[in-house]
XYZ file of C-alpha atoms in Angstrom:
727
model
C 44.735 29.132 84.899
C 45.507 25.429 83.023
C 45.544 24.836 79.160
C 45.508 22.754 76.435
C 47.621 23.581 73.411
C 47.284 21.428 69.663
C 49.854 21.938 67.032
C 49.222 21.405 63.449
C 45.534 19.956 63.144
C 44.800 18.972 59.834
C 41.838 18.237 58.642
C 39.610 15.240 57.257
C 41.783 14.474 54.232
C 44.535 14.647 55.554
C 45.295 18.873 54.795
C 44.672 21.839 56.539
C 41.640 23.791 56.663
C 39.647 26.965 56.953
C 37.296 25.527 59.176
C 40.039 23.505 61.210
C 42.976 26.396 62.176
C 46.541 24.836 62.860
C 46.174 26.516 66.849
C 44.169 25.882 69.307
C 43.460 26.776 72.706
C 41.019 25.546 75.411
C 41.568 27.982 78.259
C 39.918 26.439 82.198
C 40.359 27.040 85.676
C 43.093 25.667 87.742
C 42.651 22.586 89.132
C 39.616 20.924 87.115
C 41.561 17.877 85.931
C 40.171 18.396 82.231
C 37.963 21.438 80.534
C 35.844 20.470 77.813
C 36.958 16.886 77.611
C 35.327 16.266 74.234
C 37.365 17.479 72.020
C 39.090 14.625 71.616
C 38.380 14.326 67.975
C 39.206 17.334 67.125
C 42.637 16.537 68.645
C 43.311 13.014 67.338
C 46.137 14.361 65.212
C 48.663 16.447 66.762
C 50.901 16.099 69.832
C 49.416 18.318 72.754
C 50.281 19.305 76.207
C 48.911 19.901 79.205
C 50.261 23.439 80.721
C 50.135 24.689 84.341
C 49.813 28.599 84.748
C 49.433 30.829 87.351
C 47.208 33.706 87.792
C 49.390 36.187 85.305
C 49.320 33.512 83.070
C 53.201 32.321 83.743
C 53.938 28.690 83.346
C 54.779 26.307 86.048
C 54.512 23.293 84.678
C 53.287 21.048 82.026
C 51.953 17.560 81.461
C 52.002 14.737 78.337
C 47.702 14.328 77.725
C 46.628 11.363 76.220
C 43.781 13.052 73.553
C 42.649 9.336 73.062
C 40.896 9.216 75.954
C 38.774 12.035 75.453
C 35.633 11.900 74.995
C 33.471 12.764 71.422
C 31.351 15.292 71.597
C 27.444 14.712 70.451
C 24.284 15.982 69.734
C 21.137 14.275 70.246
C 18.372 15.891 69.205
C 15.129 14.056 70.646
C 11.308 14.325 70.580
C 8.329 13.541 72.853
C 4.883 12.816 72.126
C 4.583 15.528 69.341
C 1.185 15.761 68.207
C -0.335 18.220 65.640
C -4.160 19.115 64.412
C -5.726 20.934 61.461
C -9.382 21.715 60.638
C -10.346 20.367 57.699
C -12.383 22.991 55.798
C -14.710 21.929 53.152
C -15.653 24.043 50.364
C -19.702 23.348 51.031
C -19.954 22.489 54.481
C -22.809 19.990 55.500
C -24.670 20.796 58.881
C -24.102 18.254 61.240
C -26.320 17.770 64.488
C -24.493 17.482 68.064
C -25.625 14.896 70.949
C -28.274 17.597 71.976
C -30.026 18.349 68.350
C -27.611 21.844 67.696
C -26.134 22.100 64.436
C -22.503 21.817 64.147
C -20.638 23.033 61.122
C -18.836 21.102 58.911
C -15.754 23.524 59.425
C -15.137 22.031 63.005
C -13.783 18.642 62.107
C -9.984 18.163 62.849
C -7.470 15.977 61.310
C -4.461 14.976 63.525
C -1.523 14.987 61.429
C 0.928 13.953 64.050
C 0.185 11.644 66.917
C 2.123 10.904 69.599
C 5.484 10.763 67.940
C 8.884 10.305 69.326
C 12.215 9.522 68.677
C 15.793 10.636 68.689
C 18.689 11.231 65.616
C 22.176 11.954 66.434
C 25.499 13.320 64.762
C 26.598 11.465 62.608
C 24.307 8.831 61.470
C 21.160 9.375 59.331
C 17.417 9.266 60.647
C 15.239 8.300 57.693
C 11.377 9.304 58.196
C 9.373 6.506 55.617
C 6.066 6.525 55.012
C 3.185 6.459 52.158
C 2.125 10.226 50.554
C 0.160 11.599 53.750
C 1.902 9.456 56.535
C 3.157 12.889 57.743
C 6.373 12.460 57.072
C 6.990 15.926 55.589
C 4.843 17.428 58.882
C 7.496 15.939 61.305
C 10.161 17.346 59.607
C 8.480 20.595 59.736
C 7.709 19.708 63.347
C 11.531 19.331 64.688
C 12.428 22.092 61.775
C 10.553 24.771 63.776
C 8.394 25.452 61.000
C 4.953 25.128 62.716
C 3.480 27.695 64.551
C 4.267 28.055 68.218
C 1.264 26.490 70.346
C -0.085 24.908 67.387
C 2.440 21.758 67.886
C 2.322 19.952 71.280
C 5.073 17.702 72.579
C 8.838 19.057 72.673
C 11.917 18.740 70.252
C 14.984 19.069 72.514
C 18.912 19.258 71.135
C 21.061 17.656 74.329
C 18.257 17.570 76.602
C 17.637 21.484 76.667
C 14.763 23.235 74.371
C 15.576 25.348 71.968
C 14.625 28.692 71.079
C 13.465 29.248 67.315
C 16.142 31.817 66.576
C 18.682 29.552 67.813
C 17.878 26.632 65.757
C 17.460 28.819 62.575
C 21.201 29.311 63.224
C 22.989 25.854 63.721
C 20.008 24.247 61.477
C 19.785 23.443 58.086
C 16.507 23.641 56.053
C 16.029 21.712 52.057
C 12.949 21.842 50.617
C 11.683 19.046 48.096
C 12.021 21.379 44.995
C 14.838 22.865 43.674
C 14.418 26.638 43.908
C 17.339 28.082 42.369
C 17.871 31.129 39.964
C 18.443 29.043 36.158
C 21.151 31.246 34.827
C 24.062 31.328 37.560
C 26.291 28.359 37.835
C 26.841 26.396 40.379
C 29.712 27.447 41.577
C 28.228 31.386 41.776
C 25.357 29.887 43.492
C 27.376 28.412 46.537
C 29.106 31.652 46.420
C 26.123 33.711 46.859
C 24.816 31.653 49.760
C 28.286 31.419 51.287
C 27.832 35.916 51.477
C 24.677 35.601 52.904
C 25.282 33.137 55.944
C 29.367 33.440 56.155
C 29.974 35.947 59.268
C 31.357 39.033 57.877
C 34.991 38.398 59.296
C 35.356 35.981 56.954
C 37.482 37.369 53.901
C 36.173 36.574 50.376
C 39.242 34.443 49.292
C 38.132 32.232 53.118
C 34.182 31.749 51.712
C 35.530 30.667 48.404
C 37.417 28.255 50.040
C 34.734 27.170 51.734
C 32.585 26.746 48.563
C 35.477 25.262 46.288
C 35.210 22.658 49.852
C 31.959 22.175 49.353
C 31.628 21.977 45.888
C 34.151 18.808 46.259
C 32.406 17.113 49.256
C 29.042 17.270 47.274
C 30.802 15.652 43.736
C 30.279 18.797 42.047
C 33.179 19.467 41.011
C 32.665 18.259 36.828
C 29.510 20.764 36.544
C 30.896 23.482 38.796
C 31.051 26.158 36.133
C 27.664 24.602 34.792
C 24.577 26.847 35.111
C 21.763 25.313 36.878
C 19.420 25.346 33.699
C 15.364 25.282 33.402
C 13.202 24.090 30.329
C 14.395 26.836 28.592
C 18.441 26.463 28.921
C 20.713 22.923 29.526
C 21.943 22.848 32.663
C 22.971 20.210 35.574
C 21.718 16.829 35.510
C 18.503 16.525 38.025
C 20.798 14.590 40.599
C 23.346 17.735 40.839
C 21.146 20.222 41.139
C 19.409 18.153 44.297
C 23.305 18.610 45.456
C 23.358 21.933 44.588
C 20.169 22.881 46.869
C 21.336 20.922 49.405
C 24.984 22.663 49.545
C 23.408 26.484 49.575
C 21.830 25.712 52.902
C 24.768 23.840 54.217
C 27.267 26.357 53.099
C 27.723 27.472 57.132
C 28.085 23.610 58.097
C 25.155 23.649 60.449
C 24.863 21.111 62.858
C 21.060 20.293 62.135
C 20.286 19.471 58.581
C 16.671 18.699 57.386
C 15.418 17.597 53.893
C 11.852 17.233 52.920
C 12.483 13.891 50.297
C 15.685 14.630 49.063
C 15.358 11.888 46.601
C 12.428 12.531 45.155
C 11.969 12.700 41.280
C 15.875 11.279 40.866
C 17.075 8.220 39.096
C 18.413 5.527 40.992
C 21.965 6.250 40.933
C 21.096 10.171 41.483
C 19.330 9.362 44.565
C 22.123 6.879 45.911
C 24.553 10.056 44.957
C 22.378 12.242 47.194
C 22.447 10.544 50.194
C 26.180 9.716 50.481
C 26.570 13.085 50.173
C 24.882 13.544 52.976
C 26.030 10.498 54.578
C 29.509 12.652 54.054
C 28.090 15.203 55.800
C 26.569 13.180 58.429
C 30.305 12.457 59.445
C 31.108 15.583 59.802
C 29.598 15.497 62.697
C 25.961 16.514 61.489
C 22.431 15.611 62.578
C 21.122 14.317 59.504
C 16.896 14.264 59.045
C 15.435 13.133 55.993
C 12.028 12.454 54.644
C 12.106 9.425 52.000
C 9.392 7.928 50.329
C 10.659 4.661 49.267
C 14.231 4.241 49.406
C 16.461 1.633 47.489
C 17.361 -0.830 49.015
C 21.682 0.694 48.602
C 20.024 3.974 50.216
C 18.674 1.596 52.985
C 21.947 0.872 53.692
C 23.420 4.404 54.236
C 20.942 5.060 56.378
C 21.152 4.513 60.435
C 18.164 4.592 61.946
C 14.405 5.120 60.541
C 11.312 5.923 61.643
C 7.996 4.567 59.387
C 5.059 6.368 59.886
C 1.198 5.403 59.107
C -1.680 7.937 59.161
C 0.422 9.982 61.660
C 1.578 6.911 63.749
C 4.895 5.631 64.366
C 4.739 1.778 63.144
C 8.404 1.214 63.666
C 11.097 3.406 65.017
C 14.946 1.659 65.148
C 17.795 0.289 63.344
C 17.400 -1.001 59.661
C 18.849 -3.765 60.892
C 16.355 -4.894 63.504
C 13.223 -4.860 60.898
C 13.465 -8.422 60.856
C 13.325 -9.049 64.258
C 10.859 -6.782 65.129
C 7.986 -7.867 62.315
C 9.395 -11.350 63.410
C 8.160 -11.023 66.812
C 5.010 -8.793 65.406
C 4.023 -12.090 63.727
C 5.158 -11.618 59.726
C 8.572 -13.113 59.199
C 10.345 -11.242 56.457
C 11.793 -13.795 54.215
C 15.155 -14.234 53.578
C 15.118 -13.428 49.782
C 12.798 -10.492 50.223
C 13.682 -6.432 50.057
C 12.686 -6.079 53.919
C 11.803 -2.535 53.685
C 9.349 -3.150 50.722
C 8.435 -6.128 52.760
C 7.487 -3.766 55.727
C 5.996 -1.290 53.610
C 3.536 -3.587 51.807
C 2.616 -4.749 55.032
C 1.824 -1.674 56.842
C 0.045 -0.388 53.243
C -2.350 -4.132 54.292
C -2.878 -3.144 57.660
C -4.226 0.322 56.724
C -6.754 -0.627 54.521
C -7.965 -3.269 57.126
C -10.824 -2.173 58.780
C -8.657 -2.270 62.488
C -5.842 -0.116 60.586
C -2.286 -0.159 62.056
C -3.495 0.282 65.397
C -2.115 -2.817 66.640
C 1.445 -2.561 65.054
C 1.337 0.904 66.590
C 0.865 -0.495 70.014
C 3.405 -3.067 69.500
C 6.283 -0.881 68.349
C 5.571 0.962 71.902
C 5.693 -2.418 73.750
C 8.907 -3.323 71.675
C 10.506 0.202 72.543
C 10.567 -0.357 75.718
C 11.576 -3.708 75.531
C 14.887 -2.656 73.279
C 15.423 0.507 74.563
C 18.926 1.379 75.662
C 20.444 4.473 77.244
C 22.095 7.181 75.589
C 25.909 7.766 76.380
C 27.216 11.011 78.319
C 26.390 13.959 76.480
C 27.720 17.455 76.913
C 26.012 20.148 77.782
C 24.632 21.954 74.656
C 26.254 25.551 75.817
C 29.523 23.293 75.737
C 29.040 21.093 72.392
C 27.982 24.159 70.801
C 31.163 26.335 71.824
C 33.379 23.033 70.992
C 31.553 22.828 67.587
C 32.901 26.310 67.275
C 36.119 25.898 68.205
C 36.963 22.970 65.562
C 35.108 24.808 63.221
C 31.765 23.154 62.802
C 29.843 26.437 63.087
C 31.547 28.350 60.774
C 29.043 31.338 61.441
C 30.188 30.273 65.206
C 29.777 33.536 66.725
C 27.228 31.688 68.946
C 29.282 31.669 72.239
C 25.988 31.534 75.029
C 23.478 29.164 74.314
C 21.836 30.991 77.302
C 21.737 34.550 76.335
C 20.292 34.915 72.901
C 21.769 37.987 72.049
C 24.833 36.345 71.101
C 23.039 34.307 68.856
C 23.452 36.265 65.191
C 19.831 37.478 63.576
C 21.931 38.162 59.997
C 25.396 37.124 58.946
C 26.054 40.653 57.170
C 24.845 44.229 57.286
C 22.022 46.004 56.065
C 24.186 47.240 52.745
C 26.239 44.531 52.682
C 22.824 42.224 51.624
C 21.649 45.091 49.342
C 24.889 44.972 47.982
C 25.003 40.784 47.401
C 21.115 40.693 46.219
C 21.712 43.515 43.528
C 25.116 41.673 41.989
C 23.162 38.333 41.987
C 19.604 39.686 40.481
C 22.114 41.769 37.835
C 24.239 38.283 37.260
C 21.376 36.449 36.219
C 19.638 38.682 34.379
C 23.093 39.622 32.530
C 22.693 36.142 30.502
C 18.962 35.951 30.093
C 19.386 39.681 27.723
C 16.224 38.669 25.872
C 13.763 39.153 29.034
C 14.847 42.704 28.891
C 15.454 43.215 25.506
C 11.837 42.198 24.583
C 10.695 44.915 26.739
C 12.823 47.478 25.520
C 11.398 46.452 21.988
C 8.158 46.522 23.228
C 8.309 50.479 24.202
C 10.416 51.225 21.281
C 7.720 49.754 18.863
C 4.447 51.671 20.868
C 6.814 54.827 20.855
C 7.549 54.587 17.291
C 3.698 53.861 16.058
C 2.657 57.187 18.204
C 5.328 59.054 16.233
C 3.733 57.925 12.548
C 0.388 58.578 13.834
C 0.311 62.046 15.815
C 3.197 63.165 13.364
C 4.124 66.793 14.054
C 1.059 68.253 15.225
C -0.414 71.405 14.727
C -1.874 74.393 16.863
C -5.265 74.154 16.160
C -8.574 72.670 17.822
C -7.940 69.237 16.069
C -4.395 69.325 17.385
C -5.607 69.774 20.772
C -8.147 66.452 20.386
C -4.753 64.257 18.870
C -2.490 65.876 22.070
C -4.817 64.537 24.315
C -5.310 61.160 22.679
C -1.314 60.891 22.711
C -1.182 61.668 26.723
C -4.027 59.391 27.448
C -2.867 56.532 25.429
C 1.235 57.081 26.513
C 0.769 57.096 30.161
C -1.491 54.053 30.144
C 1.418 52.505 27.949
C 4.123 53.248 30.724
C 2.180 51.652 32.918
C 0.358 48.227 30.497
C 4.222 47.831 29.829
C 4.832 46.911 33.443
C 2.675 44.044 34.219
C 6.304 41.829 33.127
C 7.173 42.560 36.896
C 4.517 40.244 38.520
C 5.969 37.288 36.711
C 9.324 38.884 37.988
C 8.944 38.132 41.646
C 6.708 34.942 41.776
C 9.635 33.084 40.307
C 11.354 34.320 42.269
C 9.286 33.689 45.555
C 9.785 30.593 46.717
C 13.319 31.486 46.634
C 13.162 34.501 48.958
C 10.801 32.341 51.012
C 13.603 29.579 51.437
C 16.647 32.194 52.089
C 14.626 34.780 54.759
C 13.687 31.376 56.592
C 16.798 30.898 58.146
C 18.010 34.963 58.438
C 20.118 34.946 54.995
C 19.178 38.523 54.697
C 16.316 40.608 56.071
C 12.953 41.224 53.928
C 13.859 44.853 53.959
C 17.389 44.630 51.773
C 15.548 42.156 49.706
C 12.829 45.250 48.525
C 15.758 47.597 48.827
C 17.414 45.920 46.094
C 14.746 44.789 44.177
C 13.693 48.342 43.546
C 17.379 50.161 43.013
C 18.058 46.978 40.503
C 14.961 47.738 38.551
C 15.809 51.605 38.185
C 18.287 51.183 35.692
C 16.110 49.364 33.294
C 13.434 51.563 33.739
C 15.196 54.697 32.734
C 16.390 53.443 29.771
C 12.644 52.458 28.617
C 11.651 56.164 30.301
C 14.692 57.184 28.025
C 13.689 55.002 24.666
C 9.832 56.163 24.944
C 10.639 59.932 25.304
C 12.815 60.295 22.664
C 10.927 58.395 20.070
C 7.893 60.339 20.918
C 8.358 64.076 21.763
C 10.522 65.416 18.780
C 8.413 63.614 16.238
C 5.596 64.514 17.814
C 5.939 68.044 17.942
C 5.483 68.835 21.992
C 6.083 71.873 23.188
C 8.609 72.991 25.659
C 11.863 72.566 23.952
C 14.602 70.872 25.888
C 13.018 71.605 29.233
C 10.086 70.640 28.124
C 11.583 67.051 27.362
C 13.115 66.879 30.383
C 10.168 67.437 32.399
C 8.412 64.731 29.616
C 11.339 62.307 30.351
C 11.321 62.686 34.112
C 7.029 61.874 34.018
C 7.440 58.897 32.019
C 10.309 57.610 34.057
C 8.130 58.456 37.756
C 4.861 56.575 35.657
C 7.008 53.238 34.780
C 8.577 53.413 38.201
C 5.240 54.295 39.795
C 3.600 50.771 37.562
C 6.281 48.768 38.448
C 5.865 49.028 41.832
C 2.369 48.622 42.216
C 2.436 45.657 40.160
C 5.242 44.342 42.118
C 3.536 44.875 45.533
C 0.599 42.891 43.594
C 2.875 40.018 43.000
C 3.420 39.817 46.730
C -0.228 39.548 48.151
C -1.696 37.661 44.697
C 0.489 34.046 44.375
C -0.917 33.271 40.855
C -0.083 34.189 37.312
C -3.375 33.260 35.997
C -5.321 35.152 38.698
C -2.829 37.955 38.659
C -3.006 39.612 35.004
C -6.419 39.737 35.020
C -6.494 41.490 38.226
C -3.644 43.979 37.478
C -5.138 44.822 33.810
C -8.893 45.551 35.618
C -7.354 47.555 38.151
C -5.252 49.637 35.466
C -8.354 50.229 33.261
C -10.462 51.193 35.857
C -7.350 53.628 36.567
C -7.841 54.720 33.158
C -11.193 55.181 33.375
C -10.907 57.873 35.938
C -8.267 59.973 34.909
C -9.989 62.299 33.914
C -9.296 62.302 29.822
C -12.992 59.962 29.604
C -15.010 62.638 31.920
C -13.466 65.636 33.447
C -12.915 65.945 37.390
C -16.484 68.078 37.524
C -18.686 65.422 36.515
C -17.819 62.337 38.011
C -20.662 61.664 40.496
C -19.505 62.247 44.162
C -19.365 58.505 45.396
C -16.805 58.115 42.836
C -14.513 60.827 42.975
C -11.886 59.460 45.736
C -11.291 56.542 42.935
C -10.145 60.044 40.642
C -7.847 60.760 43.531
C -6.347 57.170 43.802
C -5.627 56.544 39.842
C -1.872 56.682 39.100
C -3.098 57.693 35.629
C -4.314 60.836 36.645
C -1.789 62.158 38.191
C 1.250 61.876 35.224
C -1.349 62.298 32.528
C -1.953 66.069 34.119
C 1.973 66.321 34.786
C 2.125 66.202 30.792
C -0.705 68.290 30.076
C 0.382 71.226 31.999
C 3.950 70.497 30.529
C 2.021 71.174 26.915
C -0.597 73.492 27.905
C 0.279 75.655 30.487
C 1.241 78.565 28.680
C -0.769 81.965 27.585
C 1.220 83.164 24.646
C 0.592 79.735 23.596
C -2.868 79.799 21.140
C -4.421 76.779 19.466
C -7.607 78.612 18.690
C -7.659 81.598 16.336
C -10.482 83.209 14.464
C -12.298 80.859 12.219
C -11.009 77.770 13.759
C -13.799 78.712 16.496
C -16.114 76.872 14.217
C -13.729 73.952 14.022
C -15.756 69.993 14.205
C -18.904 71.912 14.259
C -21.657 71.976 11.600
C -20.479 75.371 10.375
C -16.822 74.249 9.694
C -18.039 73.340 5.988
C -19.611 76.907 5.394
C -17.035 79.199 2.949
C -14.404 81.298 4.876
C -16.140 84.753 3.943
C -19.166 83.399 5.598
C -17.102 83.096 8.697
C -15.356 86.552 8.641
C -19.075 88.078 8.659
C -19.979 85.467 11.358
C -17.806 86.016 13.476
C -17.989 90.308 12.471
C -21.796 89.210 13.814
C -21.019 88.124 16.817
C -18.366 90.497 18.108
C -21.185 93.221 17.147
C -23.625 90.462 19.714
C -21.117 90.790 22.695
C -20.086 93.859 22.509
C -16.490 93.273 22.441
C -13.714 94.450 20.036
C -13.716 92.703 16.737
C -12.551 89.535 16.339
C -10.877 88.253 13.406
C -9.032 85.679 11.781
C -6.246 85.958 13.819
C -8.060 86.494 17.033
C -6.913 84.283 19.746
C -9.611 82.634 21.380
C -8.078 79.595 23.603
C -5.046 79.651 24.847
C -2.893 76.887 26.785
C -4.722 78.019 30.348
C -8.015 77.877 28.530
C -7.443 74.222 27.468
C -6.238 73.233 30.906
C -9.577 74.631 32.331
C -11.687 72.851 30.137
C -10.012 69.412 31.042
C -11.279 70.425 35.155
C -6.925 70.828 35.676
C -6.757 73.499 37.692
C -4.668 72.678 41.652
C -2.017 70.862 40.901
C 1.138 72.300 38.951
C 3.421 70.043 36.803
C 6.227 69.315 39.641
C 3.268 68.953 42.160
C 2.124 66.131 40.075
C 5.257 64.308 39.134
C 6.413 64.595 42.655
C 3.128 62.854 43.683
C 3.957 59.741 41.144
C 7.167 59.361 42.636
C 5.535 59.563 45.780
C 3.011 56.361 45.081
C 6.226 54.743 43.732
C 7.566 54.737 46.730
C 4.111 53.712 48.361
C 3.707 50.755 46.777
C 7.356 49.977 47.513
C 6.657 49.871 51.270
C 3.196 48.244 50.643
C 5.262 45.400 48.734
C 7.641 45.123 52.140
C 4.857 45.048 54.176
C 3.053 42.189 52.296
C 6.745 39.814 52.321
C 6.435 40.346 55.810
C 2.623 39.600 56.966
C 2.753 37.133 53.677
C 5.659 35.051 53.793
C 5.886 33.328 57.379
C 7.396 29.707 56.054
C 5.769 28.610 59.079
C 2.331 26.121 59.659
C -0.279 27.162 61.611
C-alpha cells in the first residue's frame, strides 16, 4: 500500500478550519504512480511525503512529492439539447378545425419554453442566464436543478459526463428561489443556525455547526447584521440585500458543489446587487459551480460573471464569455460601439430582432455556427466519484457521507433522524412565536372576552324549563365558538407554505416531522385557551358535575379546539389562497353547526342528509357536554306546575295550575301530581334531544380522533400537494 500524508493544512484565509482538517490521509494501491492526483488544490500549502508500505502497513520507504504538479479536481456541469414544452390551457377554448375538417380543442395547443438549449458550467465560475421576461431563464434554471418532472424534459444534464439521479443532485446542490422566504422574527444568526441543524450531518457537534455558521456569516458579509431579526412589514429588520444574502446562506450552509439561483439580484439596488454577486463569486472560487438567472445585470456585475447564456423565446442567442460579446456581434454584422455598454447593446438588439417578422431565428443559427468555430475542448476532468470523494476529503461537501456515486444507498436522504427534526422544527417555531406574543395574546383575549360575555348572559342558570333551553343555547354557542376561534390556524401555515416547500425540496427534513412538530407546538396554546374558556364559564354559569364535571368539560373544550385546529390546518394544506380559504372554512363550520342536532333532532333530519350529521365535528362535543350536564336521574328540571311554563297556561293563577294537575292525575289514573313532583329529569332532556347512542367518553374520544384524522390528511396534502417540480 501507499499513502500521501499531509500535515498542517491551513484554510484559504490562513487559519485552520473545520472544513480543512489538519491531517489528511489518502490511501491507494501499491504500484500506482499517484492516487487521486486531483488533490493539488488541497495540498498546496504544506509538506508532504509519499510513503510506500507493505501489505500489513509497515513503511518501507518514502518519497518527496512536488504537490504543485498535482492537477486540480474539476466539476463540469453540461447540458445538451434541453427542450421543454407545456400545454396552453384557455379559459374559453376556441373551436378549431384540423385539415381533415375535424374539430380540435384549443386545449391541445403547446408552447415551447426551452428549445434545444446546450452549454456548460464549471466550478470556480459563475454562469449567468440572461434574457427578457418570458425568455426561459427561470425554466432553464429549473431544468438544470431537476425541478421539472421526469419525462417532461428532453435532453440530458450531466456532471463530469455522468447523469445524476435526482436524489444525488439534491445532496450535492442547492437552489435559491427568487423570493426571500424567511421567518421574520428570527435573527440572521438564528436563521442560519437552524439551517445548519437541518442540513449538516449529525456527526458534527453543535459547536462545529456554529463554527460553520460564523464562517458563512463572514463569507456573505453579514457580520454587522448577525444579531438583527429578519423583519417584515410590521417589524424593522435587515435590509433587502442582507435578506437576500441570508436566503442564499441557508441554502449553501452545507457547502454544495452546485448552486442554482433564480434572479438573486431582482428588486435590489445596484450596490446591493453587486454585493450579492460578489458573495457568489467568493462561493464559486471556493470550488462550487454557480448558475444564476439575471434579468439585466449592471456593468459591474457583468465583470464578475465568467460565462453568459442569453436566451430569446426559449432559444440560445449567445453562449460564451462576456469578453467575446464584441467579437460575436461584430461577426454577426452589428458591431458594438466602443463607448457603448456591451450587454445593454446586445439585449437591445435582441429585443429589436424579436419584434421583427423573422424574429431571432438568424441570430440563433449564427450562434450555433459561431460556437462550432470557437469551440474549445475541456481539459482532463476527474470521474464524478473521484471528484466528489476529494471534495469530501478537503471539506467542500460538509454533509459528505457520499462516498460511492454509483450506489444511491450511500446518499443520505436526510441529515437527521426523525426525532431530531421534530426538536429543531419545534424550537424554531417556538422561537419565532415567542417574539410575536401579540398573535397568541389577541387569540387568548378573544376567547376570554367570549367566555366573560357568555358568563354574564347565562349567569347561574336554574333548574327549570327555561334553564334547560338556556343551557342548550349556551352549549351549542360555546362548542361552535371553539371551532370558529381556530380559523387563525389557516393563515399560520399559509405564511410558512413556501418556506416548507423550499426546505423539503432538498430534504432538509421529513414532511411527517413537520406535521408532528406543527401539532405538538399547537398543543400548549390549545390547552391554555381551553383552560381560560372553561374557568370563565363553568362555575359562573352553574354547570353540573362539580370538580369531576369541570375536568370533563375542560377536556371536551380542549378536544374541540384540537379538532377545529386540525381541520383548519388541513384545509390550509389544500387551499393555497387566503381569500378563498376563509369563506370555505366559515361555510363548512356553518353546516357542521346546522347538523349538530341543536336546530333539528337527528330523528327529524332527512335520510339523504343524515350522513352529514355524523360528519359534523360539532355534534360530538355538543352531545358530550349535554351528557355531562343532564345524564343524571336524580337531577330534576321540571317539577309540578313548571310543566305549564312556555305554554299559554303559564299566565293562569298558581291555584288553577294545581287543580289542573290534580285533574290530569285523575284522567291518567296515576298517583297525584303535586307542585313538587318531578316530571322531567336530565335523562328525559337527553331523550328529547335525540341523544341516546353514545356516552360522553365516546364523544370525547371521537372528537380527539377527528383531530388526529385531519392531521393525517394534512400530512397527505403536503405529501401530494407540495411537489416542487414543474410537470
